[in-house]
mmCIF file of C-alpha atoms in Angstrom:
data_model
loop_
_atom_site.group_PDB
_atom_site.id
_atom_site.type_symbol
_atom_site.label_atom_id
_atom_site.label_comp_id
_atom_site.label_asym_id
_atom_site.label_seq_id
_atom_site.Cartn_x
_atom_site.Cartn_y
_atom_site.Cartn_z
ATOM 1 C CA PRO J 28 -94.635 -115.221 106.280
ATOM 2 C CA SER J 29 -97.161 -113.287 108.328
ATOM 3 C CA SER J 30 -96.446 -113.130 112.062
ATOM 4 C CA GLY J 31 -99.455 -115.398 112.654
ATOM 5 C CA ARG J 32 -98.312 -118.163 110.381
ATOM 6 C CA ARG J 33 -94.644 -117.710 111.386
ATOM 7 C CA ARG J 34 -95.621 -118.573 114.951
ATOM 8 C CA LEU J 35 -97.003 -121.843 113.616
ATOM 9 C CA LEU J 36 -94.079 -122.800 111.394
ATOM 10 C CA ARG J 37 -90.888 -124.219 112.849
ATOM 11 C CA ALA J 38 -88.074 -126.500 111.717
ATOM 12 C CA ARG J 39 -86.538 -129.519 113.360
ATOM 13 C CA SER J 40 -83.150 -131.028 112.647
ATOM 14 C CA PRO J 41 -83.287 -134.410 110.903
ATOM 15 C CA PRO J 42 -82.662 -137.519 112.982
ATOM 16 C CA ALA J 43 -79.076 -138.707 113.187
ATOM 17 C CA GLY J 44 -78.019 -140.371 109.985
ATOM 18 C CA ARG J 45 -80.867 -138.940 107.920
ATOM 19 C CA GLY J 46 -80.464 -136.092 105.441
ATOM 20 C CA ARG J 47 -84.071 -134.975 105.527
ATOM 21 C CA ARG J 48 -85.789 -132.099 107.169
ATOM 22 C CA VAL J 49 -88.680 -133.160 109.318
ATOM 23 C CA LEU J 50 -92.095 -131.593 108.897
ATOM 24 C CA VAL J 51 -94.639 -132.373 111.571
ATOM 25 C CA VAL J 52 -98.188 -131.332 112.270
ATOM 26 C CA ALA J 53 -98.341 -129.896 115.769
ATOM 27 C CA ALA J 54 -99.527 -132.266 118.436
ATOM 28 C CA THR J 55 -100.977 -129.544 120.591
ATOM 29 C CA ALA J 56 -103.123 -126.528 119.869
ATOM 30 C CA VAL J 57 -101.662 -123.048 119.999
ATOM 31 C CA ALA J 58 -103.316 -119.691 120.277
ATOM 32 C CA LEU J 59 -103.672 -117.934 116.958
ATOM 33 C CA LEU J 60 -105.801 -114.941 116.025
ATOM 34 C CA GLY J 61 -107.801 -115.533 119.195
ATOM 35 C CA THR J 62 -108.624 -119.125 118.134
ATOM 36 C CA ALA J 63 -107.011 -122.330 119.361
ATOM 37 C CA LEU J 64 -105.448 -123.984 116.321
ATOM 38 C CA ALA J 65 -102.997 -126.809 115.882
ATOM 39 C CA GLY J 66 -99.983 -125.652 113.869
ATOM 40 C CA VAL J 67 -98.806 -126.847 110.511
ATOM 41 C CA TYR J 68 -95.035 -127.073 110.824
ATOM 42 C CA GLY J 69 -92.890 -126.481 107.778
ATOM 43 C CA PRO J 70 -89.184 -125.960 107.069
ATOM 44 C CA TRP J 71 -89.284 -122.346 108.224
ATOM 45 C CA ARG J 72 -86.391 -120.584 109.863
ATOM 46 C CA ASP J 73 -86.305 -117.341 111.751
ATOM 47 C CA GLY J 74 -83.566 -115.393 113.433
ATOM 48 C CA SER J 75 -83.920 -117.287 116.700
ATOM 49 C CA ASP J 76 -83.465 -120.703 115.055
ATOM 50 C CA PRO J 77 -79.879 -121.944 115.456
ATOM 51 C CA GLY J 78 -80.424 -124.290 112.505
ATOM 52 C CA ALA J 79 -81.242 -121.464 110.076
ATOM 53 C CA THR J 80 -79.914 -121.776 106.547
ATOM 54 C CA THR J 81 -79.526 -119.193 103.832
ATOM 55 C CA ASP J 82 -81.447 -121.115 101.157
ATOM 56 C CA ASP J 83 -84.837 -121.015 102.845
ATOM 57 C CA PRO J 84 -87.721 -119.482 100.900
ATOM 58 C CA PRO J 85 -88.869 -115.969 101.778
ATOM 59 C CA GLY J 86 -92.483 -116.814 102.541
ATOM 60 C CA PRO J 87 -95.547 -118.933 101.825
ATOM 61 C CA VAL J 88 -97.169 -119.228 98.424
ATOM 62 C CA CYS J 89 -100.639 -117.682 98.348
ATOM 63 C CA ASP J 90 -101.873 -118.036 94.774
ATOM 64 C CA ARG J 91 -101.978 -121.806 94.277
ATOM 65 C CA THR J 92 -104.695 -124.436 94.569
ATOM 66 C CA ILE J 93 -104.961 -128.032 95.754
ATOM 67 C CA ALA J 94 -107.285 -130.350 93.853
ATOM 68 C CA PHE J 95 -109.479 -133.015 95.413
ATOM 69 C CA LEU J 96 -110.337 -135.905 93.092
ATOM 70 C CA GLY J 97 -112.964 -138.491 94.039
ATOM 71 C CA PRO J 98 -116.327 -140.049 93.091
ATOM 72 C CA LEU J 99 -118.420 -137.356 94.746
ATOM 73 C CA GLY J 100 -121.397 -138.062 92.476
ATOM 74 C CA ASP J 101 -121.337 -141.872 92.626
ATOM 75 C CA PRO J 102 -124.156 -143.078 94.933
ATOM 76 C CA SER J 103 -122.247 -146.240 95.887
ATOM 77 C CA LEU J 104 -119.043 -144.443 96.897
ATOM 78 C CA GLN J 105 -120.239 -140.927 97.621
ATOM 79 C CA ARG J 106 -120.257 -141.406 101.398
ATOM 80 C CA LEU J 107 -116.586 -142.359 101.498
ATOM 81 C CA ALA J 108 -115.664 -139.643 99.013
ATOM 82 C CA VAL J 109 -117.428 -136.967 101.056
ATOM 83 C CA GLN J 110 -115.665 -138.139 104.224
ATOM 84 C CA MET J 111 -112.305 -137.654 102.552
ATOM 85 C CA ARG J 112 -113.333 -134.405 100.875
ATOM 86 C CA ASP J 113 -114.293 -133.046 104.294
ATOM 87 C CA GLY J 114 -110.995 -134.174 105.797
ATOM 88 C CA ALA J 115 -109.010 -132.363 103.122
ATOM 89 C CA ALA J 116 -111.249 -129.289 103.366
ATOM 90 C CA PHE J 117 -110.755 -129.225 107.132
ATOM 91 C CA ALA J 118 -106.977 -129.085 106.695
ATOM 92 C CA VAL J 119 -107.217 -126.238 104.177
ATOM 93 C CA ALA J 120 -109.690 -124.321 106.359
ATOM 94 C CA ARG J 121 -107.406 -124.524 109.381
ATOM 95 C CA TYR J 122 -104.432 -123.494 107.281
ATOM 96 C CA ASN J 123 -106.290 -120.466 105.930
ATOM 97 C CA GLU J 124 -107.415 -119.443 109.417
ATOM 98 C CA ALA J 125 -103.737 -119.043 110.299
ATOM 99 C CA ASP J 126 -103.335 -116.172 107.849
ATOM 100 C CA PRO J 127 -106.474 -114.600 106.312
ATOM 101 C CA GLY J 128 -104.244 -112.612 103.977
ATOM 102 C CA CYS J 129 -102.741 -115.710 102.333
ATOM 103 C CA GLN J 130 -105.420 -118.148 101.253
ATOM 104 C CA ILE J 131 -105.179 -121.534 99.513
ATOM 105 C CA LYS J 132 -108.143 -122.964 97.586
ATOM 106 C CA LEU J 133 -109.289 -126.571 97.552
ATOM 107 C CA VAL J 134 -111.020 -127.294 94.232
ATOM 108 C CA GLU J 135 -113.223 -130.400 93.993
ATOM 109 C CA TYR J 136 -113.357 -132.651 90.928
ATOM 110 C CA ASP J 137 -115.862 -135.487 90.554
ATOM 111 C CA SER J 138 -114.429 -138.634 88.976
ATOM 112 C CA GLU J 139 -117.978 -139.801 88.141
ATOM 113 C CA ASP J 140 -117.690 -143.378 86.864
ATOM 114 C CA HIS J 141 -114.036 -143.810 87.993
ATOM 115 C CA ARG J 142 -112.995 -144.496 84.408
ATOM 116 C CA GLU J 143 -113.489 -141.948 81.628
ATOM 117 C CA GLY J 144 -114.948 -139.599 84.208
ATOM 118 C CA ALA J 145 -111.717 -139.826 86.189
ATOM 119 C CA ALA J 146 -109.698 -139.141 83.052
ATOM 120 C CA ARG J 147 -111.828 -136.101 82.201
ATOM 121 C CA ALA J 148 -111.431 -134.740 85.718
ATOM 122 C CA ALA J 149 -107.668 -135.319 85.616
ATOM 123 C CA ARG J 150 -107.372 -133.368 82.357
ATOM 124 C CA ARG J 151 -109.253 -130.462 83.937
ATOM 125 C CA ILE J 152 -106.978 -130.563 86.962
ATOM 126 C CA VAL J 153 -103.734 -130.464 84.985
ATOM 127 C CA ASP J 154 -105.065 -127.626 82.806
ATOM 128 C CA ASP J 155 -105.291 -125.393 85.876
ATOM 129 C CA THR J 156 -101.718 -124.157 86.119
ATOM 130 C CA ARG J 157 -102.310 -122.919 89.672
ATOM 131 C CA THR J 158 -102.771 -126.484 90.919
ATOM 132 C CA VAL J 159 -99.565 -127.892 92.416
ATOM 133 C CA GLY J 160 -100.908 -131.053 94.092
ATOM 134 C CA VAL J 161 -103.859 -133.420 94.308
ATOM 135 C CA VAL J 162 -105.533 -135.196 97.200
ATOM 136 C CA GLY J 163 -106.665 -138.371 95.464
ATOM 137 C CA PRO J 164 -107.523 -140.428 93.542
ATOM 138 C CA LEU J 165 -109.366 -142.419 96.186
ATOM 139 C CA PHE J 166 -109.883 -145.782 94.454
ATOM 140 C CA THR J 167 -107.845 -148.051 92.207
ATOM 141 C CA ASN J 168 -109.968 -147.700 89.056
ATOM 142 C CA GLU J 169 -109.808 -143.936 89.377
ATOM 143 C CA ALA J 170 -106.041 -144.089 89.657
ATOM 144 C CA ARG J 171 -105.665 -146.350 86.620
ATOM 145 C CA ASN J 172 -107.501 -143.768 84.515
ATOM 146 C CA ALA J 173 -106.459 -140.486 86.096
ATOM 147 C CA GLY J 174 -102.942 -141.456 87.139
ATOM 148 C CA PRO J 175 -101.327 -141.514 83.675
ATOM 149 C CA ILE J 176 -102.612 -138.007 82.997
ATOM 150 C CA LEU J 177 -101.459 -136.598 86.333
ATOM 151 C CA GLU J 178 -98.102 -138.359 85.965
ATOM 152 C CA ALA J 179 -97.533 -137.033 82.446
ATOM 153 C CA ALA J 180 -98.187 -133.510 83.686
ATOM 154 C CA GLY J 181 -95.721 -133.913 86.561
ATOM 155 C CA LEU J 182 -98.480 -133.220 89.072
ATOM 156 C CA PRO J 183 -97.998 -134.898 92.483
ATOM 157 C CA PHE J 184 -101.010 -136.853 93.741
ATOM 158 C CA VAL J 185 -101.343 -138.112 97.311
ATOM 159 C CA SER J 186 -103.960 -140.817 97.847
ATOM 160 C CA PRO J 187 -105.426 -141.122 101.341
ATOM 161 C CA SER J 188 -107.055 -144.513 100.675
ATOM 162 C CA ILE J 189 -105.609 -146.622 97.817
ATOM 163 C CA THR J 190 -103.872 -149.823 98.940
ATOM 164 C CA THR J 191 -103.171 -151.545 95.594
ATOM 165 C CA ALA J 192 -99.474 -152.368 95.411
ATOM 166 C CA ALA J 193 -99.640 -153.105 91.673
ATOM 167 C CA LEU J 194 -100.074 -149.406 90.885
ATOM 168 C CA ARG J 195 -96.494 -148.795 91.974
ATOM 169 C CA GLU J 196 -95.314 -151.188 89.271
ATOM 170 C CA LEU J 197 -96.443 -148.608 86.699
ATOM 171 C CA GLY J 198 -93.388 -146.491 87.477
ATOM 172 C CA TRP J 199 -95.242 -143.328 88.498
ATOM 173 C CA ARG J 200 -92.860 -140.879 90.179
ATOM 174 C CA HIS J 201 -95.585 -138.493 91.345
ATOM 175 C CA TYR J 202 -97.882 -140.980 93.122
ATOM 176 C CA PHE J 203 -97.768 -141.146 96.932
ATOM 177 C CA PRO J 204 -100.243 -143.449 98.748
ATOM 178 C CA LEU J 205 -100.513 -142.999 102.512
ATOM 179 C CA MET J 206 -101.992 -146.356 103.503
ATOM 180 C CA ALA J 207 -100.325 -149.740 103.861
ATOM 181 C CA ASP J 208 -100.844 -151.866 100.756
ATOM 182 C CA GLU J 209 -102.161 -155.428 100.784
ATOM 183 C CA GLY J 210 -98.687 -156.926 101.040
ATOM 184 C CA MET J 211 -97.863 -154.794 104.081
ATOM 185 C CA GLN J 212 -101.148 -155.824 105.680
ATOM 186 C CA ALA J 213 -100.306 -159.491 105.147
ATOM 187 C CA ARG J 214 -96.882 -158.994 106.686
ATOM 188 C CA ALA J 215 -98.484 -157.289 109.671
ATOM 189 C CA GLY J 216 -100.637 -160.349 110.271
ATOM 190 C CA ILE J 217 -97.539 -162.549 110.303
ATOM 191 C CA VAL J 218 -95.686 -160.137 112.596
ATOM 192 C CA TYR J 219 -98.621 -160.380 115.007
ATOM 193 C CA LEU J 220 -98.517 -164.181 114.836
ATOM 194 C CA ARG J 221 -94.802 -164.130 115.648
ATOM 195 C CA SER J 222 -95.593 -162.140 118.778
ATOM 196 C CA THR J 223 -98.074 -164.788 119.985
ATOM 197 C CA LEU J 224 -96.505 -168.072 118.818
ATOM 198 C CA PRO J 225 -92.954 -169.320 119.552
ATOM 199 C CA ALA J 226 -92.659 -170.685 116.009
ATOM 200 C CA ILE J 227 -94.882 -170.268 112.957
ATOM 201 C CA THR J 228 -95.669 -173.096 110.596
ATOM 202 C CA CYS J 229 -98.100 -171.589 108.139
ATOM 203 C CA PHE J 230 -100.172 -173.040 105.308
ATOM 204 C CA ILE J 231 -100.902 -170.523 102.539
ATOM 205 C CA VAL J 232 -104.176 -170.541 100.586
ATOM 206 C CA TYR J 233 -104.632 -167.824 97.961
ATOM 207 C CA ASP J 234 -106.991 -167.065 95.133
ATOM 208 C CA ASP J 235 -106.219 -166.297 91.506
ATOM 209 C CA SER J 236 -106.599 -162.525 91.764
ATOM 210 C CA ASP J 237 -103.775 -159.967 91.803
ATOM 211 C CA TYR J 238 -104.683 -159.426 95.451
ATOM 212 C CA GLY J 239 -104.234 -163.117 96.249
ATOM 213 C CA LEU J 240 -100.882 -163.235 94.486
ATOM 214 C CA ALA J 241 -99.600 -160.090 96.234
ATOM 215 C CA THR J 242 -100.610 -161.081 99.766
ATOM 216 C CA SER J 243 -99.360 -164.661 99.485
ATOM 217 C CA ALA J 244 -96.012 -163.440 98.113
ATOM 218 C CA ALA J 245 -95.641 -161.123 101.104
ATOM 219 C CA VAL J 246 -96.199 -163.998 103.523
ATOM 220 C CA ARG J 247 -93.647 -166.221 101.761
ATOM 221 C CA ALA J 248 -91.105 -163.414 102.058
ATOM 222 C CA SER J 249 -91.799 -162.787 105.758
ATOM 223 C CA PRO J 250 -88.932 -163.789 108.059
ATOM 224 C CA GLY J 251 -89.513 -166.446 110.715
ATOM 225 C CA VAL J 252 -92.220 -168.317 108.803
ATOM 226 C CA THR J 253 -92.035 -171.975 107.777
ATOM 227 C CA VAL J 254 -94.452 -172.649 104.924
ATOM 228 C CA ALA J 255 -96.108 -176.033 105.517
ATOM 229 C CA GLY J 256 -97.862 -176.074 102.161
ATOM 230 C CA GLU J 257 -99.801 -174.028 99.621
ATOM 231 C CA GLN J 258 -102.976 -174.260 97.585
ATOM 232 C CA ARG J 259 -104.336 -171.919 94.957
ATOM 233 C CA ILE J 260 -108.110 -171.574 94.610
ATOM 234 C CA THR J 261 -110.479 -169.546 92.451
ATOM 235 C CA THR J 262 -112.205 -166.396 93.646
ATOM 236 C CA ALA J 263 -115.655 -167.989 93.158
ATOM 237 C CA GLN J 264 -114.835 -171.225 94.972
ATOM 238 C CA THR J 265 -116.910 -172.160 98.048
ATOM 239 C CA ARG J 266 -116.155 -175.872 98.581
ATOM 240 C CA PHE J 267 -112.850 -176.631 100.238
ATOM 241 C CA ALA J 268 -112.880 -180.245 101.431
ATOM 242 C CA ASP J 269 -109.569 -181.054 99.738
ATOM 243 C CA THR J 270 -107.963 -177.851 100.966
ATOM 244 C CA ALA J 271 -109.127 -178.415 104.538
ATOM 245 C CA THR J 272 -107.757 -181.957 104.494
ATOM 246 C CA ALA J 273 -104.396 -180.747 103.191
ATOM 247 C CA VAL J 274 -104.152 -178.060 105.874
ATOM 248 C CA VAL J 275 -104.941 -180.479 108.709
ATOM 249 C CA ARG J 276 -102.504 -183.105 107.412
ATOM 250 C CA SER J 277 -99.724 -180.528 107.121
ATOM 251 C CA GLY J 278 -99.725 -179.949 110.864
ATOM 252 C CA ALA J 279 -99.616 -176.173 110.329
ATOM 253 C CA GLY J 280 -100.360 -174.049 113.362
ATOM 254 C CA ALA J 281 -101.706 -171.201 111.249
ATOM 255 C CA ILE J 282 -103.178 -170.549 107.838
ATOM 256 C CA PHE J 283 -102.890 -167.391 105.799
ATOM 257 C CA PHE J 284 -105.657 -166.754 103.305
ATOM 258 C CA GLY J 285 -105.006 -164.338 100.460
ATOM 259 C CA GLY J 286 -108.451 -163.657 99.087
ATOM 260 C CA PHE J 287 -111.843 -162.163 99.707
ATOM 261 C CA ALA J 288 -114.774 -162.653 102.070
ATOM 262 C CA GLY J 289 -116.921 -164.668 99.657
ATOM 263 C CA ALA J 290 -114.449 -167.559 99.751
ATOM 264 C CA GLY J 291 -112.782 -166.798 103.073
ATOM 265 C CA GLY J 292 -115.852 -167.372 105.229
ATOM 266 C CA PRO J 293 -116.734 -170.804 103.809
ATOM 267 C CA LEU J 294 -113.063 -171.808 103.871
ATOM 268 C CA LEU J 295 -112.729 -171.003 107.575
ATOM 269 C CA ARG J 296 -115.954 -172.832 108.440
ATOM 270 C CA GLN J 297 -114.860 -175.948 106.572
ATOM 271 C CA LEU J 298 -111.395 -175.819 108.154
ATOM 272 C CA ARG J 299 -112.955 -175.873 111.626
ATOM 273 C CA GLU J 300 -115.284 -178.686 110.629
ATOM 274 C CA ALA J 301 -112.243 -180.680 109.445
ATOM 275 C CA GLY J 302 -110.542 -180.251 112.806
ATOM 276 C CA PHE J 303 -108.144 -177.351 112.180
ATOM 277 C CA THR J 304 -107.683 -175.450 115.470
ATOM 278 C CA GLY J 305 -104.924 -173.027 114.507
ATOM 279 C CA THR J 306 -105.085 -169.298 113.799
ATOM 280 C CA PHE J 307 -106.654 -168.089 110.557
ATOM 281 C CA VAL J 308 -105.045 -164.901 109.197
ATOM 282 C CA GLY J 309 -106.092 -162.630 106.343
ATOM 283 C CA ALA J 310 -105.918 -159.028 105.168
ATOM 284 C CA ASP J 311 -108.482 -156.393 104.190
ATOM 285 C CA GLY J 312 -110.139 -158.590 101.561
ATOM 286 C CA LEU J 313 -111.890 -160.198 104.535
ATOM 287 C CA LEU J 314 -113.086 -156.965 106.137
ATOM 288 C CA ASP J 315 -116.732 -157.659 105.399
ATOM 289 C CA ASP J 316 -119.578 -158.774 107.654
ATOM 290 C CA GLN J 317 -120.126 -161.594 105.166
ATOM 291 C CA PHE J 318 -116.809 -163.169 106.211
ATOM 292 C CA ALA J 319 -117.587 -163.491 109.925
ATOM 293 C CA ALA J 320 -121.154 -164.617 109.275
ATOM 294 C CA ALA J 321 -120.128 -167.355 106.849
ATOM 295 C CA ALA J 322 -117.247 -168.517 109.057
ATOM 296 C CA GLY J 323 -119.677 -169.753 111.692
ATOM 297 C CA PRO J 324 -119.690 -169.805 115.501
ATOM 298 C CA ALA J 325 -116.400 -171.737 115.792
ATOM 299 C CA ALA J 326 -114.380 -169.288 113.688
ATOM 300 C CA ALA J 327 -111.964 -168.050 116.373
ATOM 301 C CA PRO J 328 -109.046 -167.644 116.519
ATOM 302 C CA ALA J 329 -109.048 -165.497 113.397
ATOM 303 C CA VAL J 330 -106.976 -162.359 112.801
ATOM 304 C CA VAL J 331 -107.679 -159.894 109.997
ATOM 305 C CA THR J 332 -105.549 -156.854 109.247
ATOM 306 C CA GLY J 333 -106.664 -153.740 107.391
ATOM 307 C CA PRO J 334 -105.175 -150.389 106.362
ATOM 308 C CA ARG J 335 -107.692 -147.985 107.892
ATOM 309 C CA LEU J 336 -107.414 -147.194 111.576
ATOM 310 C CA PRO J 337 -110.580 -145.990 113.304
ATOM 311 C CA ALA J 338 -110.769 -142.246 113.772
ATOM 312 C CA THR J 339 -110.365 -142.685 117.525
ATOM 313 C CA GLU J 340 -106.695 -143.506 116.883
ATOM 314 C CA ALA J 341 -106.094 -140.001 115.497
ATOM 315 C CA THR J 342 -103.952 -137.636 117.563
ATOM 316 C CA ASP J 343 -104.179 -133.880 118.129
ATOM 317 C CA ASN J 344 -107.848 -134.111 119.190
ATOM 318 C CA PHE J 345 -108.701 -134.520 115.524
ATOM 319 C CA VAL J 346 -112.029 -136.234 116.206
ATOM 320 C CA GLY J 347 -113.229 -133.508 118.560
ATOM 321 C CA ARG J 348 -112.157 -130.681 116.287
ATOM 322 C CA PHE J 349 -113.674 -132.326 113.223
ATOM 323 C CA GLU J 350 -117.004 -132.865 114.964
ATOM 324 C CA ALA J 351 -117.031 -129.262 116.158
ATOM 325 C CA LYS J 352 -116.488 -128.099 112.560
ATOM 326 C CA TYR J 353 -118.915 -130.411 110.709
ATOM 327 C CA GLY J 354 -121.355 -131.571 113.366
ATOM 328 C CA THR J 355 -120.618 -135.216 112.595
ATOM 329 C CA LYS J 356 -118.098 -137.720 113.891
ATOM 330 C CA ALA J 357 -115.108 -138.698 111.805
ATOM 331 C CA GLU J 358 -115.134 -142.391 110.896
ATOM 332 C CA GLY J 359 -111.555 -142.916 109.764
ATOM 333 C CA TYR J 360 -110.808 -141.845 106.212
ATOM 334 C CA GLU J 361 -111.226 -138.174 107.122
ATOM 335 C CA GLY J 362 -107.977 -138.233 109.086
ATOM 336 C CA TYR J 363 -105.968 -139.683 106.196
ATOM 337 C CA ALA J 364 -107.311 -137.048 103.790
ATOM 338 C CA TYR J 365 -106.503 -134.386 106.376
ATOM 339 C CA ASP J 366 -102.917 -135.680 106.506
ATOM 340 C CA ALA J 367 -102.672 -135.834 102.702
ATOM 341 C CA ALA J 368 -103.752 -132.215 102.380
ATOM 342 C CA ASN J 369 -101.361 -131.111 105.102
ATOM 343 C CA ILE J 370 -98.434 -132.743 103.300
ATOM 344 C CA LEU J 371 -99.184 -130.429 100.364
ATOM 345 C CA LEU J 372 -99.914 -127.439 102.589
ATOM 346 C CA THR J 373 -96.573 -127.643 104.372
ATOM 347 C CA GLY J 374 -94.959 -127.372 100.971
ATOM 348 C CA LEU J 375 -96.932 -124.241 100.142
ATOM 349 C CA ALA J 376 -96.123 -122.781 103.550
ATOM 350 C CA ALA J 377 -92.451 -123.344 102.795
ATOM 351 C CA GLY J 378 -92.605 -121.495 99.491
ATOM 352 C CA VAL J 379 -93.017 -124.481 97.161
ATOM 353 C CA ASP J 380 -94.565 -122.887 94.080
ATOM 354 C CA THR J 381 -94.204 -125.418 91.236
ATOM 355 C CA ARG J 382 -95.228 -128.999 90.568
ATOM 356 C CA PRO J 383 -91.642 -130.303 90.374
ATOM 357 C CA ARG J 384 -90.759 -128.647 93.664
ATOM 358 C CA MET J 385 -93.894 -130.050 95.287
ATOM 359 C CA ARG J 386 -92.935 -133.543 94.161
ATOM 360 C CA ASP J 387 -89.467 -133.048 95.684
ATOM 361 C CA HIS J 388 -91.031 -131.706 98.874
ATOM 362 C CA ILE J 389 -93.196 -134.810 99.279
ATOM 363 C CA ALA J 390 -90.486 -137.307 98.394
ATOM 364 C CA GLY J 391 -87.624 -135.637 100.225
ATOM 365 C CA HIS J 392 -89.104 -134.813 103.609
ATOM 366 C CA GLU J 393 -90.648 -136.573 106.564
ATOM 367 C CA HIS J 394 -94.197 -135.447 107.261
ATOM 368 C CA GLY J 395 -96.197 -135.593 110.468
ATOM 369 C CA GLY J 396 -99.874 -136.386 110.705
ATOM 370 C CA VAL J 397 -102.781 -137.292 112.926
ATOM 371 C CA MET J 398 -103.232 -140.883 111.687
ATOM 372 C CA PHE J 399 -99.507 -141.724 111.572
ATOM 373 C CA SER J 400 -96.967 -139.770 113.568
ATOM 374 C CA ARG J 401 -94.674 -139.790 110.550
ATOM 375 C CA TYR J 402 -94.994 -140.331 106.794
ATOM 376 C CA ARG J 403 -91.946 -141.159 104.690
ATOM 377 C CA PHE J 404 -91.871 -142.436 101.124
ATOM 378 C CA ALA J 405 -89.551 -144.850 99.368
ATOM 379 C CA ALA J 406 -88.200 -144.172 95.889
ATOM 380 C CA SER J 407 -91.201 -146.114 94.529
ATOM 381 C CA GLY J 408 -93.572 -143.776 96.378
ATOM 382 C CA ALA J 409 -94.575 -146.488 98.856
ATOM 383 C CA PRO J 410 -95.116 -145.453 102.460
ATOM 384 C CA ASP J 411 -92.317 -146.546 104.772
ATOM 385 C CA PRO J 412 -93.516 -149.715 106.582
ATOM 386 C CA ALA J 413 -91.649 -148.604 109.683
ATOM 387 C CA ASP J 414 -94.091 -145.692 110.002
ATOM 388 C CA ALA J 415 -97.379 -147.126 108.743
ATOM 389 C CA ARG J 416 -99.798 -148.589 111.251
ATOM 390 C CA VAL J 417 -102.212 -151.376 110.357
ATOM 391 C CA ALA J 418 -105.517 -152.169 112.068
ATOM 392 C CA ARG J 419 -106.007 -155.619 113.618
ATOM 393 C CA TYR J 420 -109.412 -157.278 113.921
ATOM 394 C CA ALA J 421 -110.638 -160.540 115.445
ATOM 395 C CA ILE J 422 -113.896 -162.454 115.163
ATOM 396 C CA VAL J 423 -115.713 -161.981 118.456
ATOM 397 C CA GLY J 424 -119.281 -163.176 118.908
ATOM 398 C CA GLY J 425 -119.724 -163.714 115.194
ATOM 399 C CA LYS J 426 -118.514 -160.231 114.240
ATOM 400 C CA LEU J 427 -115.242 -158.592 113.335
ATOM 401 C CA GLU J 428 -114.111 -156.322 116.172
ATOM 402 C CA TYR J 429 -111.198 -153.897 116.203
ATOM 403 C CA GLN J 430 -108.450 -155.049 118.555
ATOM 404 C CA GLY J 431 -105.741 -152.420 118.086
ATOM 405 C CA THR J 432 -102.835 -151.878 115.729
ATOM 406 C CA ALA J 433 -100.290 -154.291 114.309
ATOM 407 C CA LYS J 434 -96.740 -153.523 113.231
ATOM 408 C CA ILE J 435 -95.543 -154.220 109.713
ATOM 409 C CA VAL J 436 -91.886 -154.631 110.654
#
């Protein structure tokens, strides 16, 4: 590589017992071309590296592109899509600043209506033979329509925002979501409860959606939890007298709700009215102002977990650098898209020049980032729960307020 980029690229030995190289995004800025830049670290070796191997690639790839796929033209989702587009673009811009003679392009594709529009965009992406990886899709419907096309073409796609566990049941080998899915979020809520209560007797209420089934299953499988009882409701249900009575009679010290805000708020209010004083726990289906408002003034204690950490949790002065670049503050998703793009960029920096090799690079390495210190992927493509961090919220003064992170394991 050029002397500028070589100064940024280093290798670290894998941790004991692990057969992977470790790729990390630098935690501190370094001087490069007269500009302070944080380095993208890849599996590079030079003569001074005692861990050098003879099979390392000769230099970075300079004639490939990364695609960004999201609903950039959808008024209802455009704001989130632009946040993530800017995060990915920021990563590519910083990478290109490291070596003006070796540039990577980020090409944007609008998924339009998330359905046929996503499929059309995916076909355009795979037709560009220079494209070796995708940041996106961003939402579940997009993935259901674009994913089969990207998968069939052997094109790796890294989603910075999708949390739907059911997508992994489709058997896609090229799909890598960064965020904790709904089951992981539910487990994180239980792990937090275990840290605050000597013993957990939990009543499970869940709705009839895939989300309700996935989150409730995760709670049942969580160690250290005694299930006091269960009830299944409908997503449209708002009257819970029988459920509240069952919860109180069970003597449970906590309730987990696998469902959404429209039912969760009324359920919590009616539980308190029936005399339940334990902790109410839910996942990101409750991350809506409607939930806290409907729950009423006696809602606490209530714990809600979610996959997206606020941007202030990002390392490497990401928030400050992003604001300096775009004149606006990062809100959260920007950092995940930045990390997704950097996972692909470290592959290009290491000489990865084909779609199959990029897939192997993503699956076979550990990757650093600003939102998580480390990303690793299971054979299913799921993020390693030992690395993922989940946000924890509580109802305070009638509103959901961020309280910090919660561990999944």
